[in-house]
Short mmCIF file of C-alpha atoms in Angstrom, two decimals:
data_model
loop_
_atom_site.label_atom_id
_atom_site.label_comp_id
_atom_site.label_asym_id
_atom_site.label_seq_id
_atom_site.Cartn_x
_atom_site.Cartn_y
_atom_site.Cartn_z
CA UNK A 1 7.95 68.15 -2.49
CA UNK A 2 5.65 65.45 -2.21
CA UNK A 3 7.09 63.33 0.07
CA UNK A 4 7.54 66.09 2.88
CA UNK A 5 3.65 66.78 1.99
CA UNK A 6 3.31 63.65 2.55
CA UNK A 7 5.32 63.77 5.88
CA UNK A 8 3.15 67.11 7.21
CA UNK A 9 -0.30 65.38 6.22
CA UNK A 10 0.33 63.08 9.09
CA UNK A 11 2.22 64.67 11.98
CA UNK A 12 -1.45 66.16 11.42
CA UNK A 13 -3.18 63.68 12.10
CA UNK A 14 -1.37 64.02 15.68
CA UNK A 15 -4.21 66.82 17.23
CA UNK A 16 -6.16 65.32 19.45
CA UNK A 17 -9.57 66.29 17.94
CA UNK A 18 -9.40 64.27 15.38
CA UNK A 19 -9.72 61.65 17.89
CA UNK A 20 -12.13 62.75 19.76
CA UNK A 21 -14.19 63.45 15.91
CA UNK A 22 -13.28 59.70 14.92
CA UNK A 23 -14.91 58.70 18.44
CA UNK A 24 -17.94 60.19 17.63
CA UNK A 25 -18.00 59.13 14.36
CA UNK A 26 -18.36 55.40 16.07
CA UNK A 27 -20.98 57.25 17.79
CA UNK A 28 -23.01 58.00 14.24
CA UNK A 29 -21.95 54.86 12.25
CA UNK A 30 -23.53 52.13 14.63
CA UNK A 31 -26.73 52.97 14.75
CA UNK A 32 -27.14 51.99 11.41
CA UNK A 33 -26.50 48.82 12.61
CA UNK A 34 -29.20 48.36 14.49
CA UNK A 35 -31.55 49.50 11.93
CA UNK A 36 -29.50 48.54 8.95
CA UNK A 37 -27.53 45.57 8.00
CA UNK A 38 -28.23 43.80 11.21
CA UNK A 39 -32.03 44.09 10.66
CA UNK A 40 -32.38 43.43 7.01
CA UNK A 41 -30.37 40.41 8.50
CA UNK A 42 -32.75 39.02 11.23
CA UNK A 43 -35.83 39.69 8.73
CA UNK A 44 -34.08 37.94 5.85
CA UNK A 45 -33.70 34.77 8.10
CA UNK A 46 -37.12 35.34 9.64
CA UNK A 47 -38.50 34.71 5.16
CA UNK A 48 -40.04 38.68 5.37
CA UNK A 49 -40.06 39.59 1.36
CA UNK A 50 -37.61 42.11 -0.14
CA UNK A 51 -40.31 44.57 -0.83
CA UNK A 52 -41.08 44.58 2.71
CA UNK A 53 -37.30 44.90 3.67
CA UNK A 54 -37.08 47.58 1.65
CA UNK A 55 -39.96 49.12 2.90
CA UNK A 56 -38.95 48.88 6.78
CA UNK A 57 -36.17 50.61 5.32
CA UNK A 58 -38.16 54.40 4.99
CA UNK A 59 -37.91 54.91 8.40
CA UNK A 60 -34.68 56.33 7.62
CA UNK A 61 -36.30 59.53 5.90
CA UNK A 62 -35.93 61.07 9.51
CA UNK A 63 -32.30 61.37 8.04
CA UNK A 64 -33.64 63.26 5.27
CA UNK A 65 -35.79 65.60 7.04
CA UNK A 66 -34.17 66.29 10.15
CA UNK A 67 -32.62 69.73 9.42
CA UNK A 68 -36.94 70.10 10.79
CA UNK A 69 -35.39 70.24 13.92
CA UNK A 70 -32.13 71.00 13.87
CA UNK A 71 -32.31 74.60 14.69
CA UNK A 72 -33.38 73.27 17.92
CA UNK A 73 -30.52 72.12 18.80
CA UNK A 74 -28.36 75.07 17.58
CA UNK A 75 -30.17 77.73 20.00
CA UNK A 76 -31.88 75.42 22.95
CA UNK A 77 -29.77 73.74 25.37
CA UNK A 78 -30.65 71.17 28.17
CA UNK A 79 -31.08 72.58 31.49
CA UNK A 80 -28.27 70.86 34.22
CA UNK A 81 -27.33 68.73 31.69
CA UNK A 82 -25.59 71.57 29.55
CA UNK A 83 -23.81 73.09 32.55
CA UNK A 84 -21.52 69.90 32.76
CA UNK A 85 -20.77 68.34 29.74
CA UNK A 86 -21.68 71.40 27.33
CA UNK A 87 -24.13 71.95 24.54
CA UNK A 88 -22.70 69.34 21.94
CA UNK A 89 -21.96 65.82 24.07
CA UNK A 90 -25.58 67.29 26.56
CA UNK A 91 -28.08 66.53 23.83
CA UNK A 92 -26.16 63.61 22.76
CA UNK A 93 -25.60 61.67 25.80
CA UNK A 94 -29.58 61.92 26.09
CA UNK A 95 -29.85 60.79 21.86
CA UNK A 96 -28.27 57.70 23.48
CA UNK A 97 -30.06 57.19 26.47
CA UNK A 98 -33.23 56.29 24.15
CA UNK A 99 -31.15 54.23 22.30
CA UNK A 100 -30.40 52.07 24.41
CA UNK A 101 -33.46 51.38 26.16
CA UNK A 102 -34.78 51.18 22.61
CA UNK A 103 -32.15 48.64 21.30
CA UNK A 104 -32.80 46.73 24.82
CA UNK A 105 -37.17 46.25 24.68
CA UNK A 106 -35.87 45.44 20.72
CA UNK A 107 -33.66 41.98 21.84
CA UNK A 108 -37.24 40.76 23.87
CA UNK A 109 -38.85 40.97 20.25
CA UNK A 110 -39.49 37.25 19.60
CA UNK A 111 -40.23 37.61 15.58
CA UNK A 112 -41.81 34.29 15.06
CA UNK A 113 -44.30 34.62 18.77
CA UNK A 114 -46.11 38.19 17.18
CA UNK A 115 -45.93 36.31 13.67
CA UNK A 116 -48.17 33.86 14.32
CA UNK A 117 -50.70 36.18 16.64
CA UNK A 118 -51.17 38.62 14.34
CA UNK A 119 -48.43 39.79 11.01
CA UNK A 120 -50.00 43.64 12.28
CA UNK A 121 -48.69 43.44 15.95
CA UNK A 122 -45.05 42.31 14.32
CA UNK A 123 -44.82 45.11 12.17
CA UNK A 124 -46.96 48.02 14.50
CA UNK A 125 -44.23 46.95 17.13
CA UNK A 126 -41.16 45.98 15.39
CA UNK A 127 -41.39 49.85 14.38
CA UNK A 128 -42.44 52.00 17.10
CA UNK A 129 -38.52 50.74 18.38
CA UNK A 130 -37.47 51.11 14.89
CA UNK A 131 -38.71 54.82 14.53
CA UNK A 132 -38.07 55.27 17.86
CA UNK A 133 -34.01 53.66 17.47
CA UNK A 134 -33.83 56.16 13.90
CA UNK A 135 -35.43 59.66 15.79
CA UNK A 136 -33.22 59.54 17.68
CA UNK A 137 -29.97 58.70 15.94
CA UNK A 138 -31.28 61.11 13.83
CA UNK A 139 -31.18 63.75 16.80
CA UNK A 140 -27.72 62.51 17.45
CA UNK A 141 -26.57 62.56 14.11
CA UNK A 142 -27.27 66.53 14.04
CA UNK A 143 -24.96 67.19 17.56
CA UNK A 144 -22.38 64.99 15.55
CA UNK A 145 -21.87 67.06 12.49
CA UNK A 146 -21.61 69.91 14.82
CA UNK A 147 -19.33 68.78 17.36
CA UNK A 148 -16.90 68.40 14.04
CA UNK A 149 -17.39 71.22 12.78
CA UNK A 150 -17.37 73.54 16.00
CA UNK A 151 -13.70 71.53 16.80
CA UNK A 152 -11.97 73.25 14.19
CA UNK A 153 -12.57 77.37 13.27
CA UNK A 154 -12.81 78.96 9.12
CA UNK A 155 -9.24 79.35 8.65
CA UNK A 156 -8.26 75.73 9.31
CA UNK A 157 -9.07 74.41 6.61
CA UNK A 158 -5.91 71.97 5.49
CA UNK A 159 -7.90 69.67 8.60
CA UNK A 160 -11.47 69.51 7.17
CA UNK A 161 -10.67 66.51 5.33
CA UNK A 162 -8.62 65.27 7.74
CA UNK A 163 -11.64 65.51 10.26
CA UNK A 164 -13.84 63.81 6.94
CA UNK A 165 -11.19 61.60 6.80
CA UNK A 166 -11.14 60.04 11.35
CA UNK A 167 -15.48 60.51 10.70
CA UNK A 168 -15.90 58.37 8.13
CA UNK A 169 -13.29 55.75 10.10
CA UNK A 170 -14.94 56.11 13.01
CA UNK A 171 -18.36 56.04 11.22
CA UNK A 172 -17.51 51.94 8.75
CA UNK A 173 -15.87 51.16 12.42
CA UNK A 174 -19.25 51.95 14.62
CA UNK A 175 -20.06 50.40 11.71
CA UNK A 176 -19.03 47.30 10.28
CA UNK A 177 -17.24 45.70 14.24
CA UNK A 178 -20.34 45.54 14.97
CA UNK A 179 -21.55 44.93 12.56
CA UNK A 180 -19.47 42.02 11.86
CA UNK A 181 -19.42 40.64 15.80
CA UNK A 182 -23.46 40.44 15.16
CA UNK A 183 -23.06 38.58 12.41
CA UNK A 184 -20.81 35.86 13.15
CA UNK A 185 -22.71 34.55 15.99
CA UNK A 186 -26.73 35.13 14.40
CA UNK A 187 -26.56 31.47 13.73
CA UNK A 188 -24.98 30.21 17.13
CA UNK A 189 -26.80 32.14 19.43
CA UNK A 190 -30.04 34.36 17.48
CA UNK A 191 -30.35 37.99 16.63
CA UNK A 192 -32.27 38.58 20.45
CA UNK A 193 -29.16 38.01 22.01
CA UNK A 194 -27.22 39.58 19.09
CA UNK A 195 -29.03 42.79 19.97
CA UNK A 196 -28.31 42.71 23.66
CA UNK A 197 -24.69 42.91 22.91
CA UNK A 198 -25.59 45.34 20.47
CA UNK A 199 -26.97 47.98 23.49
CA UNK A 200 -23.82 47.06 24.79
CA UNK A 201 -22.07 48.43 21.45
CA UNK A 202 -24.53 51.59 23.21
CA UNK A 203 -23.19 51.96 26.89
CA UNK A 204 -20.14 51.95 24.69
CA UNK A 205 -21.30 55.32 23.12
CA UNK A 206 -21.78 57.23 25.95
CA UNK A 207 -18.72 56.68 27.71
CA UNK A 208 -16.99 57.79 24.83
CA UNK A 209 -19.51 60.88 24.77
CA UNK A 210 -18.12 61.64 28.33
CA UNK A 211 -14.76 61.03 27.98
CA UNK A 212 -14.03 63.67 24.63
CA UNK A 213 -14.03 67.30 25.23
CA UNK A 214 -16.73 69.72 24.12
CA UNK A 215 -15.65 72.18 21.41
CA UNK A 216 -14.52 75.76 21.87
CA UNK A 217 -16.36 78.08 19.56
CA UNK A 218 -17.46 81.75 19.49
CA UNK A 219 -21.25 80.58 17.71
CA UNK A 220 -22.86 82.01 20.90
CA UNK A 221 -22.05 84.89 19.91
CA UNK A 222 -22.49 85.14 16.18
CA UNK A 223 -26.12 84.30 17.24
CA UNK A 224 -26.38 86.40 19.87
CA UNK A 225 -24.95 89.68 16.58
CA UNK A 226 -28.04 88.40 14.78
CA UNK A 227 -30.33 88.01 16.93
CA UNK A 228 -29.58 92.06 18.21
CA UNK A 229 -29.69 92.68 14.06
CA UNK A 230 -33.26 91.98 13.87
CA UNK A 231 -33.88 93.25 17.58
CA UNK A 232 -32.44 96.71 16.14
CA UNK A 233 -34.80 96.07 13.16
CA UNK A 234 -38.26 96.23 15.45
CA UNK A 235 -38.67 92.54 15.92
CA UNK A 236 -39.87 91.90 19.15
CA UNK A 237 -37.99 89.46 21.93
CA UNK A 238 -39.69 86.68 20.14
CA UNK A 239 -39.63 86.90 16.06
CA UNK A 240 -35.60 87.43 16.92
CA UNK A 241 -35.73 84.17 18.59
CA UNK A 242 -37.66 82.57 16.11
CA UNK A 243 -36.20 84.48 12.86
CA UNK A 244 -31.82 83.90 13.81
CA UNK A 245 -33.36 79.86 15.60
CA UNK A 246 -35.71 79.03 12.21
CA UNK A 247 -34.73 81.54 8.95
CA UNK A 248 -31.50 82.53 9.48
CA UNK A 249 -29.68 79.00 8.79
CA UNK A 250 -30.82 79.13 6.01
CA UNK A 251 -31.00 82.14 4.67
CA UNK A 252 -27.56 82.64 5.70
CA UNK A 253 -26.08 79.82 3.53
CA UNK A 254 -28.12 81.85 0.36
CA UNK A 255 -26.40 85.00 1.23
CA UNK A 256 -23.03 83.59 1.23
CA UNK A 257 -23.15 81.75 -1.78
CA UNK A 258 -26.11 83.27 -4.31
CA UNK A 259 -29.77 82.09 -4.77
CA UNK A 260 -28.04 80.40 -8.45
CA UNK A 261 -24.86 78.65 -6.84
CA UNK A 262 -26.68 77.22 -3.75
CA UNK A 263 -29.69 75.09 -5.88
CA UNK A 264 -27.56 73.65 -7.81
CA UNK A 265 -25.03 72.94 -5.26
CA UNK A 266 -28.33 71.21 -2.81
CA UNK A 267 -29.47 69.65 -6.29
CA UNK A 268 -25.72 67.33 -6.63
CA UNK A 269 -25.61 66.66 -2.95
CA UNK A 270 -29.29 65.10 -3.48
CA UNK A 271 -28.51 63.43 -6.67
CA UNK A 272 -24.49 62.31 -6.21
CA UNK A 273 -25.25 58.94 -3.79
CA UNK A 274 -28.28 58.02 -5.25
CA UNK A 275 -26.91 55.16 -6.97
CA UNK A 276 -24.73 53.99 -4.28
CA UNK A 277 -27.63 54.69 -2.10
CA UNK A 278 -29.51 51.48 -3.93
CA UNK A 279 -27.54 49.06 -3.75
CA UNK A 280 -26.56 50.20 -0.50
CA UNK A 281 -30.40 48.87 1.16
CA UNK A 282 -30.70 45.82 -0.43
CA UNK A 283 -26.81 44.06 -0.17
CA UNK A 284 -27.65 42.28 3.07
CA UNK A 285 -30.25 40.77 1.07
CA UNK A 286 -28.52 40.46 -2.70
CA UNK A 287 -25.36 38.72 -0.61
CA UNK A 288 -28.52 36.01 0.88
CA UNK A 289 -30.10 35.03 -2.46
CA UNK A 290 -27.49 34.98 -3.91
CA UNK A 291 -25.67 32.62 -1.27
CA UNK A 292 -23.42 33.38 1.38
CA UNK A 293 -23.54 32.29 4.90
CA UNK A 294 -24.39 35.27 7.50
CA UNK A 295 -20.37 34.30 8.52
CA UNK A 296 -18.93 34.91 5.24
CA UNK A 297 -21.09 38.01 4.80
CA UNK A 298 -19.72 38.62 8.59
CA UNK A 299 -16.06 38.84 7.54
CA UNK A 300 -16.01 40.19 4.15
CA UNK A 301 -18.72 43.15 3.80
CA UNK A 302 -17.89 43.78 7.55
CA UNK A 303 -14.35 43.25 9.16
CA UNK A 304 -12.52 43.23 5.91
CA UNK A 305 -14.78 45.90 4.53
CA UNK A 306 -13.78 48.03 7.21
CA UNK A 307 -9.98 47.70 7.40
CA UNK A 308 -9.66 48.02 4.06
CA UNK A 309 -11.99 51.41 4.00
CA UNK A 310 -9.40 52.84 7.17
CA UNK A 311 -7.19 52.43 4.63
CA UNK A 312 -8.75 54.20 1.81
CA UNK A 313 -9.76 56.94 3.83
CA UNK A 314 -6.77 57.85 5.08
CA UNK A 315 -5.53 57.48 1.02
CA UNK A 316 -8.00 59.66 0.13
CA UNK A 317 -7.87 62.55 2.85
CA UNK A 318 -4.09 62.80 1.67
CA UNK A 319 -5.04 63.19 -1.65
CA UNK A 320 -8.28 65.44 -1.54
CA UNK A 321 -6.07 67.48 0.62
CA UNK A 322 -3.28 67.60 -1.96
CA UNK A 323 -5.83 67.86 -5.59
CA UNK A 324 -9.69 69.64 -3.04
CA UNK A 325 -12.51 68.39 -3.26
CA UNK A 326 -13.81 68.74 -6.72
CA UNK A 327 -11.64 66.27 -8.65
CA UNK A 328 -11.79 63.51 -5.81
CA UNK A 329 -15.75 64.36 -6.22
CA UNK A 330 -15.68 63.77 -9.83
CA UNK A 331 -12.82 60.71 -9.07
CA UNK A 332 -14.82 59.07 -6.56
CA UNK A 333 -18.10 59.25 -8.78
CA UNK A 334 -16.79 57.52 -11.55
CA UNK A 335 -14.91 55.03 -9.38
CA UNK A 336 -18.29 54.55 -8.00
CA UNK A 337 -20.61 53.91 -10.84
CA UNK A 338 -17.52 51.04 -11.43
CA UNK A 339 -18.17 49.08 -8.75
CA UNK A 340 -22.03 48.94 -8.80
CA UNK A 341 -21.06 46.42 -12.48
CA UNK A 342 -18.64 44.11 -9.40
CA UNK A 343 -21.93 43.40 -7.65
CA UNK A 344 -23.92 42.88 -11.57
CA UNK A 345 -21.04 39.86 -11.76
CA UNK A 346 -20.83 38.45 -8.74
CA UNK A 347 -25.39 37.94 -9.16
CA UNK A 348 -24.74 36.04 -13.25
CA UNK A 349 -21.46 34.02 -11.48
CA UNK A 350 -22.73 33.21 -7.81
CA UNK A 351 -21.58 32.63 -4.94
CA UNK A 352 -17.65 33.08 -5.85
CA UNK A 353 -15.89 33.78 -2.28
CA UNK A 354 -12.95 35.35 -4.13
CA UNK A 355 -14.68 37.77 -6.64
CA UNK A 356 -16.89 39.06 -3.69
CA UNK A 357 -13.63 39.80 -2.47
CA UNK A 358 -13.14 41.57 -5.10
CA UNK A 359 -16.53 43.16 -5.38
CA UNK A 360 -15.58 44.98 -1.70
CA UNK A 361 -11.76 45.66 -2.30
CA UNK A 362 -13.57 48.08 -5.21
CA UNK A 363 -16.61 49.38 -3.52
CA UNK A 364 -14.71 50.01 0.11
CA UNK A 365 -12.43 51.51 -2.24
CA UNK A 366 -14.42 54.23 -3.75
CA UNK A 367 -16.62 54.14 -1.34
CA UNK A 368 -13.62 55.91 1.20
CA UNK A 369 -12.49 58.24 -1.20
CA UNK A 370 -15.89 59.30 -2.74
CA UNK A 371 -17.69 60.43 1.25
CA UNK A 372 -13.90 61.66 2.40
CA UNK A 373 -14.20 64.14 -0.10
CA UNK A 374 -18.06 64.80 -0.10
CA UNK A 375 -18.00 65.72 3.97
CA UNK A 376 -15.78 67.37 3.13
CA UNK A 377 -16.74 70.52 0.58
CA UNK A 378 -20.30 70.03 2.96
CA UNK A 379 -17.49 71.24 5.60
CA UNK A 380 -16.90 73.65 3.67
CA UNK A 381 -20.13 74.92 2.94
CA UNK A 382 -21.41 74.85 6.61
CA UNK A 383 -21.24 78.40 8.24
CA UNK A 384 -20.31 78.07 12.30
CA UNK A 385 -22.92 80.11 13.40
CA UNK A 386 -25.17 77.47 12.58
CA UNK A 387 -23.00 74.81 11.69
CA UNK A 388 -26.02 72.49 12.95
CA UNK A 389 -28.49 74.06 10.90
CA UNK A 390 -26.43 74.38 7.53
CA UNK A 391 -24.94 71.08 7.85
CA UNK A 392 -27.84 69.38 8.67
CA UNK A 393 -29.77 70.82 5.85
CA UNK A 394 -26.61 69.37 3.92
CA UNK A 395 -26.88 65.99 5.50
CA UNK A 396 -30.29 65.59 4.00
CA UNK A 397 -29.90 66.31 1.05
CA UNK A 398 -27.46 63.52 0.82
CA UNK A 399 -29.59 61.50 2.81
CA UNK A 400 -32.31 61.71 1.15
CA UNK A 401 -32.08 59.14 -1.81
CA UNK A 402 -31.09 56.60 0.02
CA UNK A 403 -33.82 56.88 3.04
CA UNK A 404 -36.44 57.56 1.11
CA UNK A 405 -36.07 56.57 -2.75
CA UNK A 406 -34.02 53.37 -1.87
CA UNK A 407 -36.89 52.53 0.16
CA UNK A 408 -37.58 51.34 -3.06
CA UNK A 409 -35.12 49.28 -4.33
CA UNK A 410 -36.69 45.85 -2.86
CA UNK A 411 -39.81 46.28 -4.74
CA UNK A 412 -37.33 47.52 -7.98
CA UNK A 413 -35.98 44.82 -7.69
CA UNK A 414 -38.95 41.93 -7.52
CA UNK A 415 -40.29 44.24 -11.10
CA UNK A 416 -36.98 43.30 -12.30
CA UNK A 417 -36.56 39.64 -11.46
CA UNK A 418 -32.73 40.44 -12.05
CA UNK A 419 -29.99 41.39 -9.34
CA UNK A 420 -27.67 42.23 -12.46
CA UNK A 421 -30.16 44.81 -14.00
CA UNK A 422 -30.70 46.34 -10.86
CA UNK A 423 -26.75 46.84 -10.20
CA UNK A 424 -26.17 48.48 -13.40
CA UNK A 425 -29.41 50.86 -12.97
CA UNK A 426 -28.00 52.31 -10.46
CA UNK A 427 -24.67 52.92 -11.77
CA UNK A 428 -26.12 55.32 -14.61
CA UNK A 429 -27.28 56.65 -11.59
CA UNK A 430 -24.47 58.55 -11.41
CA UNK A 431 -23.99 60.50 -14.18
CA UNK A 432 -26.54 63.53 -13.44
CA UNK A 433 -24.80 63.63 -10.09
CA UNK A 434 -21.14 64.11 -12.28
CA UNK A 435 -23.34 66.25 -14.65
CA UNK A 436 -23.88 68.54 -11.57
CA UNK A 437 -20.26 68.49 -10.72
CA UNK A 438 -19.42 69.46 -13.85
CA UNK A 439 -21.74 72.49 -13.20
CA UNK A 440 -20.55 73.20 -9.99
CA UNK A 441 -16.53 73.09 -10.79
CA UNK A 442 -17.09 76.22 -13.87
CA UNK A 443 -18.82 77.53 -10.83
CA UNK A 444 -15.70 78.02 -9.07
CA UNK A 445 -13.11 78.68 -11.22
CA UNK A 446 -14.81 82.23 -11.81
CA UNK A 447 -13.57 85.04 -10.26
CA UNK A 448 -15.66 84.69 -6.84
CA UNK A 449 -18.41 87.57 -5.18
CA UNK A 450 -17.61 89.20 -1.94
CA UNK A 451 -20.49 86.44 -0.65
CA UNK A 452 -18.96 83.24 -1.86
CA UNK A 453 -14.94 84.04 -1.97
CA UNK A 454 -14.57 81.84 2.25
CA UNK A 455 -16.45 79.12 0.27
CA UNK A 456 -14.46 78.70 -3.23
CA UNK A 457 -11.01 79.76 -1.92
CA UNK A 458 -11.74 76.19 0.15
CA UNK A 459 -13.16 74.60 -3.42
CA UNK A 460 -9.39 75.58 -5.46
CA UNK A 461 -8.59 72.69 -6.98
CA UNK A 462 -5.25 72.23 -6.58
CA UNK A 463 -4.10 73.97 -3.31
CA UNK A 464 0.17 73.91 -2.60
#
């Protein structure tokens, strides 16, 4: 019985739509190299403080507020491109083009020269380019997440964990492989030339977007029905358009789940990965402080980590499909907190490669497992009429911790003056999210109401 279920799961991966999801996942993960790990490595090599590096990361706040303009991506079409590429792909290509220009400009920045002139000039130039990439990337994520959701109908619930798995594998591929190439070449050719190579990866992203097929969705029909409803209520054409674009995506989410459950879900999404966010923001700086080289960081953190993530994600997709998302989230949360303690161990021992490999093994397993469950969970909660807006709202809350609060992680390390204490605290941060998860699990075990019947069915703790 178990063997047949495993074969069925593996056979389901032959769906070509999952390949498209993988490629778009690569496009989503890559910008985090540009303004995340590679940039942190560059700034650390230039001698910037941990506090300064952490504050530069505050630009990631754009990922936490991108739901504010997500309604526009659900409703507005880009002239000419929309006819040739379709609604989702046209938005993706535009954002990628902006990233290409900004990355090329970043590759021309003379960090030492600017600092010699005026440190504030360095800050202004870097902030402007990083902001441009982050804005384009955060907007791209809205369209890519909607692309993934639109590819699968509401009744294809067994496909959700698989799509989530391919999205996660794609994200880590786009993040790890270019990151590995950047770190192993940084000492030899310099970070400026590394960013020229990174611009080439942006070009590959554009080609991938041109290759994938635009998903077929009844989104416009649902939106038209909602517009007719408001028009019948006496709204003007503009008022109806505004209501459907801005108000309805959020109102529909609360109607479908109920106010109490909806608020609980939103709070959980915010809390769940907060500890991981603090660790992730400071990981590269930590590796360098402990004494690991760029080559070691690139090999273990990027290349080995990527390979492990691919394997663990496939395993995680099967486990989540077999036992349900709620159980997957709980197991992933506990394991995620435990893995953070491995880094506290490294902080006490020093640059031991075997211990680093062990930490990477544990961390990538827990991260992949928890992320699969998390992405599947958000997908289950997203309505198809407003997929871009609702998923952006949920994902933004999930990103809020790692994009805003985690920006102060450098300050925390400086204040504590102890890496091991810092990692212990990040492990404890998962506890509030697990408490919320227990409450959510109890809510979904209750008899479903008419409004949230579908969502609760999807989140059953076991599927036969």
